[in-house]
Amino acid sequence: MSKKIQVSFSDEQIKLIHQLKGELGNSESEVIRVIVTCWLAEQGFIRSAVKEKIIHGNQVGNNNE
């Protein structure tokens, strides 16, 4: 499932996004998606979410035994 989220960027940010087209994606949307995903990974949010999902999954699995 995908959802559109409207965001605003400064002129300088738009220039940077345009410079990254072709490097991080073929469209502005792809570039922004990659930037956000990289930032989430860098901050540890993705690792934490996966770890929580694994722990929760193991707890559910252990409760069914």
Short mmCIF file of C-alpha atoms in Angstrom, two decimals:
data_model
loop_
_atom_site.label_atom_id
_atom_site.label_comp_id
_atom_site.label_asym_id
_atom_site.label_seq_id
_atom_site.Cartn_x
_atom_site.Cartn_y
_atom_site.Cartn_z
CA MET A 1 0.00 0.00 0.00
CA SER A 2 1.32 3.44 -0.82
CA LYS A 3 0.24 6.86 0.27
CA LYS A 4 1.00 10.25 -1.18
CA ILE A 5 2.31 12.86 1.23
CA GLN A 6 2.64 16.46 0.15
CA VAL A 7 5.86 18.18 1.23
CA SER A 8 7.47 21.51 0.39
CA PHE A 9 11.13 22.10 -0.42
CA SER A 10 13.19 25.25 -0.74
CA ASP A 11 14.66 26.22 -4.11
CA GLU A 12 18.07 24.97 -2.96
CA GLN A 13 16.63 21.61 -1.92
CA ILE A 14 14.86 21.25 -5.27
CA LYS A 15 18.16 21.93 -7.06
CA LEU A 16 19.84 19.21 -5.02
CA ILE A 17 17.01 16.75 -5.71
CA HIS A 18 17.33 17.48 -9.45
CA GLN A 19 21.11 16.93 -9.26
CA LEU A 20 20.52 13.54 -7.63
CA LYS A 21 18.09 12.38 -10.33
CA GLY A 22 19.74 9.57 -12.21
CA GLU A 23 22.00 8.80 -9.25
CA LEU A 24 19.43 7.90 -6.59
CA GLY A 25 16.39 7.42 -8.80
CA ASN A 26 14.81 8.36 -12.09
CA SER A 27 12.19 10.71 -10.65
CA GLU A 28 12.00 13.27 -7.87
CA SER A 29 9.75 10.90 -5.91
CA GLU A 30 12.29 8.07 -6.11
CA VAL A 31 15.13 10.38 -5.04
CA ILE A 32 13.17 11.63 -2.03
CA ARG A 33 12.13 8.07 -1.10
CA VAL A 34 15.80 6.96 -1.15
CA ILE A 35 16.89 9.99 0.89
CA VAL A 36 14.24 9.34 3.55
CA THR A 37 15.02 5.61 3.69
CA CYS A 38 18.76 6.28 4.01
CA TRP A 39 18.16 8.79 6.79
CA LEU A 40 15.90 6.35 8.66
CA ALA A 41 18.57 3.64 8.35
CA GLU A 42 21.33 6.03 9.45
CA GLN A 43 19.34 7.02 12.53
CA GLY A 44 18.70 3.38 13.44
CA PHE A 45 14.94 3.53 13.04
CA ILE A 46 14.81 0.69 10.51
CA ARG A 47 17.01 -1.56 12.66
CA SER A 48 14.86 -0.82 15.72
CA ALA A 49 11.63 -1.52 13.85
CA VAL A 50 12.92 -4.82 12.46
CA LYS A 51 14.32 -5.83 15.85
CA GLU A 52 10.97 -5.04 17.51
CA LYS A 53 9.12 -7.02 14.85
CA ILE A 54 11.43 -10.01 15.36
CA ILE A 55 11.06 -9.87 19.14
CA HIS A 56 7.29 -9.49 18.89
CA GLY A 57 7.12 -12.35 16.41
CA ASN A 58 9.16 -14.59 18.71
CA GLN A 59 6.91 -13.75 21.67
CA VAL A 60 3.79 -14.59 19.67
CA GLY A 61 5.40 -17.82 18.49
CA ASN A 62 6.41 -18.79 22.03
CA ASN A 63 2.90 -18.13 23.34
CA ASN A 64 1.44 -20.59 20.83
CA GLU A 65 3.61 -23.47 22.07
#
